[in-house]
PDB file of C-alpha atoms in Angstrom:
ATOM      1  CA  UNK A  19      18.995  21.892 -15.997  1.00  0.00           C
ATOM      2  CA  UNK A  20      18.395  18.667 -14.351  1.00  0.00           C
ATOM      3  CA  UNK A  21      15.016  17.085 -14.294  1.00  0.00           C
ATOM      4  CA  UNK A  22      13.777  15.566 -11.137  1.00  0.00           C
ATOM      5  CA  UNK A  23      12.235  12.134 -11.316  1.00  0.00           C
ATOM      6  CA  UNK A  24       9.399  10.742  -9.138  1.00  0.00           C
ATOM      7  CA  UNK A  25      11.061   8.132  -7.026  1.00  0.00           C
ATOM      8  CA  UNK A  26       9.088   4.954  -6.498  1.00  0.00           C
ATOM      9  CA  UNK A  27       9.092   3.652  -3.072  1.00  0.00           C
ATOM     10  CA  UNK A  28       8.915  -0.111  -2.412  1.00  0.00           C
ATOM     11  CA  UNK A  29       6.692  -0.474   0.754  1.00  0.00           C
ATOM     12  CA  UNK A  30       6.596  -4.336   0.596  1.00  0.00           C
ATOM     13  CA  UNK A  31       9.670  -6.404   0.112  1.00  0.00           C
ATOM     14  CA  UNK A  32      10.366 -10.153  -0.106  1.00  0.00           C
ATOM     15  CA  UNK A  33      14.008 -11.182   0.449  1.00  0.00           C
ATOM     16  CA  UNK A  34      15.019 -14.721  -0.393  1.00  0.00           C
ATOM     17  CA  UNK A  35      11.737 -16.237   0.872  1.00  0.00           C
ATOM     18  CA  UNK A  36      11.354 -19.900   1.108  1.00  0.00           C
ATOM     19  CA  UNK A  37       8.517 -22.153   1.991  1.00  0.00           C
ATOM     20  CA  UNK A  38       8.531 -25.943   3.326  1.00  0.00           C
ATOM     21  CA  UNK A  39       5.281 -27.723   4.160  1.00  0.00           C
ATOM     22  CA  UNK A  40       5.722 -31.122   5.833  1.00  0.00           C
ATOM     23  CA  UNK A  41       8.732 -32.752   3.664  1.00  0.00           C
ATOM     24  CA  UNK A  42       7.995 -30.881   0.593  1.00  0.00           C
ATOM     25  CA  UNK A  43       9.723 -27.587  -0.224  1.00  0.00           C
ATOM     26  CA  UNK A  44       7.194 -25.133  -2.187  1.00  0.00           C
ATOM     27  CA  UNK A  45       9.458 -22.575  -3.046  1.00  0.00           C
ATOM     28  CA  UNK A  46      12.770 -20.892  -2.394  1.00  0.00           C
ATOM     29  CA  UNK A  47      14.712 -17.803  -3.186  1.00  0.00           C
ATOM     30  CA  UNK A  48      12.035 -15.600  -3.863  1.00  0.00           C
ATOM     31  CA  UNK A  49      12.594 -12.008  -4.123  1.00  0.00           C
ATOM     32  CA  UNK A  50       9.982  -9.381  -4.916  1.00  0.00           C
ATOM     33  CA  UNK A  51       9.640  -5.674  -4.167  1.00  0.00           C
ATOM     34  CA  UNK A  52       6.088  -3.768  -4.574  1.00  0.00           C
ATOM     35  CA  UNK A  53       5.447  -0.318  -4.504  1.00  0.00           C
ATOM     36  CA  UNK A  54       2.016   1.454  -3.843  1.00  0.00           C
ATOM     37  CA  UNK A  55      -0.400   1.104  -6.627  1.00  0.00           C
ATOM     38  CA  UNK A  56       0.608  -2.416  -7.828  1.00  0.00           C
ATOM     39  CA  UNK A  57      -1.600  -5.245  -8.543  1.00  0.00           C
ATOM     40  CA  UNK A  58       0.238  -8.554  -8.640  1.00  0.00           C
ATOM     41  CA  UNK A  59      -1.394 -11.554 -10.231  1.00  0.00           C
ATOM     42  CA  UNK A  60      -0.138 -14.742  -8.363  1.00  0.00           C
ATOM     43  CA  UNK A  61      -0.314 -17.939 -10.451  1.00  0.00           C
ATOM     44  CA  UNK A  62       0.845 -21.453 -10.395  1.00  0.00           C
ATOM     45  CA  UNK A  63      -0.341 -24.794 -10.345  1.00  0.00           C
ATOM     46  CA  UNK A  64      -2.211 -26.446  -7.452  1.00  0.00           C
ATOM     47  CA  UNK A  65       0.424 -27.350  -4.805  1.00  0.00           C
ATOM     48  CA  UNK A  66       2.959 -24.700  -5.825  1.00  0.00           C
ATOM     49  CA  UNK A  67       2.481 -22.681  -2.766  1.00  0.00           C
ATOM     50  CA  UNK A  68       0.223 -19.694  -3.701  1.00  0.00           C
ATOM     51  CA  UNK A  69      -1.943 -20.014  -0.589  1.00  0.00           C
ATOM     52  CA  UNK A  70       1.193 -20.704   1.514  1.00  0.00           C
ATOM     53  CA  UNK A  71       2.767 -17.397   0.295  1.00  0.00           C
ATOM     54  CA  UNK A  72      -0.275 -15.231   1.127  1.00  0.00           C
ATOM     55  CA  UNK A  73      -0.429 -16.664   4.282  1.00  0.00           C
ATOM     56  CA  UNK A  74       3.359 -15.905   5.010  1.00  0.00           C
ATOM     57  CA  UNK A  75       2.496 -12.302   3.640  1.00  0.00           C
ATOM     58  CA  UNK A  76      -0.178 -11.735   6.226  1.00  0.00           C
ATOM     59  CA  UNK A  77       1.768 -13.215   8.886  1.00  0.00           C
ATOM     60  CA  UNK A  78      -0.254 -16.335   9.723  1.00  0.00           C
ATOM     61  CA  UNK A  79       2.670 -18.752   8.495  1.00  0.00           C
ATOM     62  CA  UNK A  80       6.406 -18.258   9.252  1.00  0.00           C
ATOM     63  CA  UNK A  81       8.640 -18.869   6.064  1.00  0.00           C
ATOM     64  CA  UNK A  82      11.219 -21.749   6.092  1.00  0.00           C
ATOM     65  CA  UNK A  83      13.986 -18.892   5.533  1.00  0.00           C
ATOM     66  CA  UNK A  84      14.169 -15.322   4.016  1.00  0.00           C
ATOM     67  CA  UNK A  85      11.963 -12.240   5.489  1.00  0.00           C
ATOM     68  CA  UNK A  86       9.187 -10.216   4.534  1.00  0.00           C
ATOM     69  CA  UNK A  87       9.427  -6.309   5.300  1.00  0.00           C
ATOM     70  CA  UNK A  88       6.884  -3.686   5.206  1.00  0.00           C
ATOM     71  CA  UNK A  89       7.859   0.065   5.045  1.00  0.00           C
ATOM     72  CA  UNK A  90      11.212  -1.306   5.874  1.00  0.00           C
ATOM     73  CA  UNK A  91      10.704  -3.495   9.049  1.00  0.00           C
ATOM     74  CA  UNK A  92      10.317  -7.260   9.253  1.00  0.00           C
ATOM     75  CA  UNK A  93       6.764  -7.908   9.707  1.00  0.00           C
ATOM     76  CA  UNK A  94       7.486 -10.332  12.510  1.00  0.00           C
ATOM     77  CA  UNK A  95       8.418  -7.584  14.574  1.00  0.00           C
ATOM     78  CA  UNK A  96       5.521  -5.348  13.595  1.00  0.00           C
ATOM     79  CA  UNK A  97       2.812  -7.515  15.172  1.00  0.00           C
ATOM     80  CA  UNK A  98      -0.488  -5.668  15.322  1.00  0.00           C
ATOM     81  CA  UNK A  99       0.635  -2.577  13.463  1.00  0.00           C
ATOM     82  CA  UNK A 100       1.240  -4.536  10.310  1.00  0.00           C
ATOM     83  CA  UNK A 101      -2.145  -6.626  10.895  1.00  0.00           C
ATOM     84  CA  UNK A 102      -3.923  -3.293  10.834  1.00  0.00           C
ATOM     85  CA  UNK A 103      -2.548  -2.702   7.350  1.00  0.00           C
ATOM     86  CA  UNK A 104      -3.619  -6.146   5.978  1.00  0.00           C
ATOM     87  CA  UNK A 105      -6.914  -7.606   4.563  1.00  0.00           C
ATOM     88  CA  UNK A 106      -6.753 -11.429   3.900  1.00  0.00           C
ATOM     89  CA  UNK A 107      -9.355 -13.097   2.277  1.00  0.00           C
ATOM     90  CA  UNK A 108      -8.844 -17.081   1.844  1.00  0.00           C
ATOM     91  CA  UNK A 109     -10.213 -19.046  -0.890  1.00  0.00           C
ATOM     92  CA  UNK A 110     -12.954 -20.460   1.793  1.00  0.00           C
ATOM     93  CA  UNK A 111     -14.225 -16.772   2.064  1.00  0.00           C
ATOM     94  CA  UNK A 112     -14.408 -16.889   5.934  1.00  0.00           C
ATOM     95  CA  UNK A 113     -18.100 -16.810   6.351  1.00  0.00           C
ATOM     96  CA  UNK A 114     -19.864 -18.396   9.113  1.00  0.00           C
ATOM     97  CA  UNK A 115     -22.707 -20.307   7.887  1.00  0.00           C
ATOM     98  CA  UNK A 116     -24.986 -19.788  10.993  1.00  0.00           C
ATOM     99  CA  UNK A 117     -24.679 -16.088  10.874  1.00  0.00           C
ATOM    100  CA  UNK A 118     -26.602 -13.694   8.371  1.00  0.00           C
ATOM    101  CA  UNK A 119     -24.641 -11.521   6.017  1.00  0.00           C
ATOM    102  CA  UNK A 120     -25.048  -8.538   8.179  1.00  0.00           C
ATOM    103  CA  UNK A 121     -23.868 -10.294  11.184  1.00  0.00           C
ATOM    104  CA  UNK A 122     -20.888 -11.699   9.276  1.00  0.00           C
ATOM    105  CA  UNK A 123     -19.709  -8.410   7.900  1.00  0.00           C
ATOM    106  CA  UNK A 124     -19.947  -6.610  11.189  1.00  0.00           C
ATOM    107  CA  UNK A 125     -18.721  -9.242  13.491  1.00  0.00           C
ATOM    108  CA  UNK A 126     -15.726 -10.097  11.213  1.00  0.00           C
ATOM    109  CA  UNK A 127     -14.774  -6.412  11.070  1.00  0.00           C
ATOM    110  CA  UNK A 128     -15.137  -5.576  14.713  1.00  0.00           C
ATOM    111  CA  UNK A 129     -12.781  -8.426  15.384  1.00  0.00           C
ATOM    112  CA  UNK A 130     -10.268  -6.647  13.153  1.00  0.00           C
ATOM    113  CA  UNK A 131     -11.010  -3.430  15.011  1.00  0.00           C
ATOM    114  CA  UNK A 132     -13.349  -1.941  12.461  1.00  0.00           C
ATOM    115  CA  UNK A 133     -16.771  -0.677  13.465  1.00  0.00           C
ATOM    116  CA  UNK A 134     -19.507  -1.142  10.757  1.00  0.00           C
ATOM    117  CA  UNK A 135     -22.819   0.487  11.711  1.00  0.00           C
ATOM    118  CA  UNK A 136     -25.992  -1.300  10.870  1.00  0.00           C
ATOM    119  CA  UNK A 137     -26.896   1.216   8.050  1.00  0.00           C
ATOM    120  CA  UNK A 138     -23.359   1.078   6.546  1.00  0.00           C
ATOM    121  CA  UNK A 139     -23.574  -2.722   6.412  1.00  0.00           C
ATOM    122  CA  UNK A 140     -26.745  -2.881   4.674  1.00  0.00           C
ATOM    123  CA  UNK A 141     -25.620  -0.110   1.993  1.00  0.00           C
ATOM    124  CA  UNK A 142     -22.359  -2.178   1.494  1.00  0.00           C
ATOM    125  CA  UNK A 143     -24.208  -5.548   0.907  1.00  0.00           C
ATOM    126  CA  UNK A 144     -26.601  -3.635  -1.214  1.00  0.00           C
ATOM    127  CA  UNK A 145     -23.687  -2.627  -3.474  1.00  0.00           C
ATOM    128  CA  UNK A 146     -22.337  -6.111  -3.369  1.00  0.00           C
ATOM    129  CA  UNK A 147     -25.881  -7.193  -5.020  1.00  0.00           C
ATOM    130  CA  UNK A 148     -27.060  -8.803  -1.881  1.00  0.00           C
ATOM    131  CA  UNK A 149     -30.220  -6.370  -1.213  1.00  0.00           C
ATOM    132  CA  UNK A 150     -32.999  -8.502   0.256  1.00  0.00           C
ATOM    133  CA  UNK A 151     -30.665 -11.041   1.553  1.00  0.00           C
ATOM    134  CA  UNK A 152     -28.854  -9.227   4.383  1.00  0.00           C
ATOM    135  CA  UNK A 153     -30.618 -11.134   7.235  1.00  0.00           C
ATOM    136  CA  UNK A 154     -30.671 -14.523   5.581  1.00  0.00           C
ATOM    137  CA  UNK A 155     -28.398 -17.197   7.283  1.00  0.00           C
ATOM    138  CA  UNK A 156     -25.409 -17.662   5.065  1.00  0.00           C
ATOM    139  CA  UNK A 157     -26.184 -21.289   4.596  1.00  0.00           C
ATOM    140  CA  UNK A 158     -29.155 -20.283   2.612  1.00  0.00           C
ATOM    141  CA  UNK A 159     -27.168 -18.256   0.203  1.00  0.00           C
ATOM    142  CA  UNK A 160     -25.678 -19.560  -2.831  1.00  0.00           C
ATOM    143  CA  UNK A 161     -21.635 -20.074  -2.995  1.00  0.00           C
ATOM    144  CA  UNK A 162     -21.433 -16.949  -5.110  1.00  0.00           C
ATOM    145  CA  UNK A 163     -23.376 -15.065  -2.753  1.00  0.00           C
ATOM    146  CA  UNK A 164     -21.390 -16.340   0.272  1.00  0.00           C
ATOM    147  CA  UNK A 165     -18.199 -14.987  -1.768  1.00  0.00           C
ATOM    148  CA  UNK A 166     -19.775 -11.631  -2.196  1.00  0.00           C
ATOM    149  CA  UNK A 167     -20.491 -11.389   1.626  1.00  0.00           C
ATOM    150  CA  UNK A 168     -16.808 -12.060   2.231  1.00  0.00           C
ATOM    151  CA  UNK A 169     -15.785  -9.689  -0.440  1.00  0.00           C
ATOM    152  CA  UNK A 170     -18.026  -6.857   1.187  1.00  0.00           C
ATOM    153  CA  UNK A 171     -15.104  -6.368   3.709  1.00  0.00           C
ATOM    154  CA  UNK A 172     -12.997  -4.832   0.968  1.00  0.00           C
ATOM    155  CA  UNK A 173     -15.556  -1.952   0.909  1.00  0.00           C
ATOM    156  CA  UNK A 174     -15.022  -1.225   4.616  1.00  0.00           C
ATOM    157  CA  UNK A 175     -11.531  -2.535   5.605  1.00  0.00           C
ATOM    158  CA  UNK A 176      -9.414   0.530   4.766  1.00  0.00           C
ATOM    159  CA  UNK A 177      -6.243  -1.314   4.751  1.00  0.00           C
ATOM    160  CA  UNK A 178      -3.128  -0.739   2.346  1.00  0.00           C
ATOM    161  CA  UNK A 179      -2.462  -4.336   1.447  1.00  0.00           C
ATOM    162  CA  UNK A 180      -4.996  -6.766  -0.053  1.00  0.00           C
ATOM    163  CA  UNK A 181      -4.211 -10.502  -0.046  1.00  0.00           C
ATOM    164  CA  UNK A 182      -6.834 -12.277  -1.804  1.00  0.00           C
ATOM    165  CA  UNK A 183      -6.842 -16.098  -2.453  1.00  0.00           C
ATOM    166  CA  UNK A 184      -9.004 -17.370  -5.264  1.00  0.00           C
ATOM    167  CA  UNK A 185     -11.671 -14.777  -4.610  1.00  0.00           C
ATOM    168  CA  UNK A 186     -13.178 -14.766  -8.160  1.00  0.00           C
ATOM    169  CA  UNK A 187     -14.047 -18.477  -7.761  1.00  0.00           C
ATOM    170  CA  UNK A 188     -17.941 -18.973  -8.117  1.00  0.00           C
ATOM    171  CA  UNK A 189     -18.454 -15.340  -9.263  1.00  0.00           C
ATOM    172  CA  UNK A 190     -20.614 -14.466 -12.199  1.00  0.00           C
ATOM    173  CA  UNK A 191     -19.478 -11.636 -14.574  1.00  0.00           C
ATOM    174  CA  UNK A 192     -21.215  -8.797 -12.940  1.00  0.00           C
ATOM    175  CA  UNK A 193     -19.540  -9.848  -9.490  1.00  0.00           C
ATOM    176  CA  UNK A 194     -16.267 -10.236 -11.221  1.00  0.00           C
ATOM    177  CA  UNK A 195     -16.623  -6.641 -12.777  1.00  0.00           C
ATOM    178  CA  UNK A 196     -17.462  -5.441  -9.089  1.00  0.00           C
ATOM    179  CA  UNK A 197     -14.217  -6.938  -7.970  1.00  0.00           C
ATOM    180  CA  UNK A 198     -12.257  -5.398 -10.698  1.00  0.00           C
ATOM    181  CA  UNK A 199     -13.892  -1.968  -9.769  1.00  0.00           C
ATOM    182  CA  UNK A 200     -12.880  -2.399  -6.060  1.00  0.00           C
ATOM    183  CA  UNK A 201      -9.147  -3.341  -6.886  1.00  0.00           C
ATOM    184  CA  UNK A 202      -8.985  -0.485  -9.187  1.00  0.00           C
ATOM    185  CA  UNK A 203     -10.139   2.064  -6.602  1.00  0.00           C
ATOM    186  CA  UNK A 204      -7.815   0.482  -4.232  1.00  0.00           C
ATOM    187  CA  UNK A 205      -4.865   0.774  -6.537  1.00  0.00           C
ATOM    188  CA  UNK A 206      -5.549   4.455  -7.518  1.00  0.00           C
ATOM    189  CA  UNK A 207      -5.679   5.366  -3.704  1.00  0.00           C
ATOM    190  CA  UNK A 208      -2.119   4.100  -3.350  1.00  0.00           C
ATOM    191  CA  UNK A 209      -2.996   0.405  -2.083  1.00  0.00           C
ATOM    192  CA  UNK A 210      -1.575  -2.695  -3.138  1.00  0.00           C
ATOM    193  CA  UNK A 211      -3.346  -6.032  -4.304  1.00  0.00           C
ATOM    194  CA  UNK A 212      -1.981  -9.507  -4.543  1.00  0.00           C
ATOM    195  CA  UNK A 213      -4.640 -11.903  -5.977  1.00  0.00           C
ATOM    196  CA  UNK A 214      -4.077 -15.522  -6.446  1.00  0.00           C
ATOM    197  CA  UNK A 215      -6.046 -16.162  -9.484  1.00  0.00           C
ATOM    198  CA  UNK A 216      -5.971 -17.365 -13.240  1.00  0.00           C
ATOM    199  CA  UNK A 217      -8.522 -14.945 -14.282  1.00  0.00           C
ATOM    200  CA  UNK A 218      -7.283 -11.951 -16.203  1.00  0.00           C
ATOM    201  CA  UNK A 219      -8.768  -8.947 -14.630  1.00  0.00           C
ATOM    202  CA  UNK A 220      -7.508  -6.477 -17.340  1.00  0.00           C
ATOM    203  CA  UNK A 221      -7.385  -3.521 -14.783  1.00  0.00           C
ATOM    204  CA  UNK A 222      -7.296  -0.026 -16.485  1.00  0.00           C
ATOM    205  CA  UNK A 223      -5.388   1.523 -13.449  1.00  0.00           C
ATOM    206  CA  UNK A 224      -2.350   0.885 -11.458  1.00  0.00           C
ATOM    207  CA  UNK A 225       0.899  -1.087 -12.378  1.00  0.00           C
ATOM    208  CA  UNK A 226       0.017  -4.686 -13.354  1.00  0.00           C
ATOM    209  CA  UNK A 227       2.656  -7.593 -12.588  1.00  0.00           C
ATOM    210  CA  UNK A 228       2.588 -11.163 -12.501  1.00  0.00           C
ATOM    211  CA  UNK A 229       4.360 -13.752  -9.956  1.00  0.00           C
ATOM    212  CA  UNK A 230       4.144 -17.257 -11.295  1.00  0.00           C
ATOM    213  CA  UNK A 231       5.084 -20.124  -8.895  1.00  0.00           C
ATOM    214  CA  UNK A 232       6.111 -23.301 -10.208  1.00  0.00           C
ATOM    215  CA  UNK A 233       6.279 -26.753  -8.717  1.00  0.00           C
TER     216      UNK A 233
END
């Protein structure tokens, strides 16, 4: 009697991907297939193309050659359908200094088509360790607190693919543990997380892989 094997389906595929910025080639011939429940730690020295790769994956930057496929289709042809599946947090955390933590969370998500109620936003910011600071302008928060405001999006975004660029910078041990928990829950639900970082998260769930870019 033949035993059936569970088939792993790759929903994100990079094929012969290359990137050139100005007169400098950052990487070329990059192939990668990623299945649900996978965490990829993206590493490499400064200037190796980590941020550029993440921007290519979220559709903000076109590759010099090659293609990125999501569920079998080139992301350049998917447009809004693909954008709705992705959450990208850059290393500058995307927080507007003149807005409060509450306004940042609600407005940023509204721009991405996700409505977050005032009550839900307050609860999320509390979970991120920002209770009592929800209404303060972001400019009055510490760097680590502003980082937490940006990361709060992960609790409400409901997207399949997370692309996170050096999001652990300026976070204390408690905040790093919180991010670890968020990623683990995301992977358990079948999500994918690609994170540019040199910090080992030591996840207890999902499939962990490492992708290193070299100069």
